[in-house]
């Protein structure tokens, strides 16, 4: 009985570890995939979806300030995929847009 319970506990721990690492690797793969496309311009539909998600999280006005600020600073009409990732990182850190802050520009490597 003790061996069965020990095996069951070990299996549960291994399964939890598998789930955690699996989600970590999937998220890391998605991020690396997006970084490979960082130089590409962002599709309007993706930007609209990001705006909806920012609104749902209560960060809509800050997100819009970043988007318009990046467009003004870079002189571009559309964002790049990498700039959107950079905006998300800034929002996660709780930072507000500052025009004096350098905005990253991405080129094809």
C-alpha positions as a printed NumPy array, in Angstrom:
array([[  0.   ,   0.   ,   0.   ],
       [  2.835,   2.369,   0.904],
       [  4.573,   1.675,  -2.413],
       [  1.359,   2.367,  -4.32 ],
       [  0.805,   5.701,  -2.538],
       [  4.433,   6.695,  -3.083],
       [  4.2  ,   5.859,  -6.776],
       [  0.944,   7.813,  -7.053],
       [  2.474,  10.874,  -5.367],
       [  5.558,  10.698,  -7.576],
       [  3.356,  10.427, -10.646],
       [  1.33 ,  13.463,  -9.565],
       [  4.493,  15.508,  -8.995],
       [  5.96 ,  14.464, -12.342],
       [  2.698,  15.292, -14.121],
       [  2.561,  18.75 , -12.514],
       [  6.183,  19.342, -13.506],
       [  5.427,  18.201, -17.055],
       [  2.47 ,  20.603, -17.301],
       [  4.491,  23.517, -15.937],
       [  7.475,  22.942, -18.193],
       [  5.218,  22.302, -21.179],
       [  3.473,  25.64 , -20.806],
       [  6.819,  27.364, -20.195],
       [  8.32 ,  25.905, -23.373],
       [  5.214,  26.732, -25.41 ],
       [  5.27 ,  30.346, -24.224],
       [  9.001,  30.619, -24.879],
       [  8.586,  29.165, -28.376],
       [  5.79 ,  31.634, -29.173],
       [  7.911,  34.547, -27.953],
       [ 10.923,  33.424, -30.018],
       [  8.681,  33.006, -33.054],
       [  7.41 ,  36.562, -32.604],
       [ 10.97 ,  37.878, -32.191],
       [ 11.938,  36.316, -35.521],
       [  9.205,  38.43 , -37.097],
       [  9.995,  41.574, -35.085],
       [ 11.001,  43.553, -38.178],
       [  7.667,  43.004, -39.96 ],
       [  4.881,  45.557, -39.867],
       [  1.923,  44.785, -37.67 ],
       [ -1.394,  43.909, -39.284],
       [ -4.287,  46.233, -38.4  ],
       [ -6.415,  43.345, -37.127],
       [ -3.674,  42.306, -34.679],
       [ -3.401,  45.882, -33.414],
       [ -7.177,  46.029, -32.913],
       [ -7.067,  42.769, -30.95 ],
       [ -4.215,  44.099, -28.801],
       [ -6.247,  47.262, -28.127],
       [ -9.235,  45.156, -27.053],
       [ -7.049,  43.117, -24.701],
       [ -5.529,  46.291, -23.251],
       [ -9.014,  47.733, -22.717],
       [-10.1  ,  44.523, -20.988],
       [ -7.06 ,  44.747, -18.693],
       [ -7.774,  48.414, -17.908],
       [ -4.657,  49.643, -19.72 ],
       [ -6.339,  50.978, -22.853],
       [ -5.381,  54.635, -22.485],
       [ -1.763,  53.84 , -21.582],
       [ -1.517,  51.39 , -24.484],
       [ -2.929,  53.974, -26.906],
       [ -0.433,  56.544, -25.606],
       [  2.401,  54.117, -26.346],
       [  1.092,  53.292, -29.826],
       [  0.651,  56.915, -30.866],
       [  3.926,  57.92 , -29.197],
       [  5.897,  55.218, -30.985],
       [  4.372,  56.252, -34.309],
       [  5.281,  59.907, -33.708],
       [  8.84 ,  59.172, -32.525],
       [  9.635,  56.726, -35.336],
       [  7.697,  58.576, -38.03 ],
       [  6.089,  55.321, -39.122],
       [  2.444,  54.894, -40.002],
       [  2.347,  51.311, -38.723],
       [  3.97 ,  49.531, -35.808],
       [  6.397,  46.669, -36.111],
       [  5.791,  43.36 , -34.348],
       [  8.854,  43.941, -32.153],
       [  7.589,  47.357, -31.111],
       [  4.312,  45.801, -29.98 ],
       [  6.257,  43.291, -27.868],
       [  8.303,  46.18 , -26.448],
       [  5.099,  48.057, -25.561],
       [  3.77 ,  44.983, -23.739],
       [  7.024,  44.7  , -21.772],
       [  6.804,  48.369, -20.788],
       [  3.186,  47.978, -19.664],
       [  4.059,  44.881, -17.615],
       [  6.706,  46.945, -15.821],
       [  4.134,  49.683, -15.126],
       [  5.931,  52.329, -17.165],
       [  4.207,  55.195, -18.961],
       [  5.281,  56.487, -22.358],
       [  7.998,  59.125, -22.314],
       [  8.904,  60.786, -25.65 ],
       [ 12.523,  61.102, -24.481],
       [ 12.704,  57.327, -24.022],
       [ 14.403,  55.552, -26.952],
       [ 12.018,  53.479, -29.043],
       [ 13.522,  50.295, -30.498],
       [ 13.621,  49.861, -34.25 ],
       [ 13.859,  46.382, -35.665],
       [ 15.569,  45.319, -38.867],
       [ 15.739,  41.954, -40.532],
       [ 18.753,  40.08 , -39.187]])
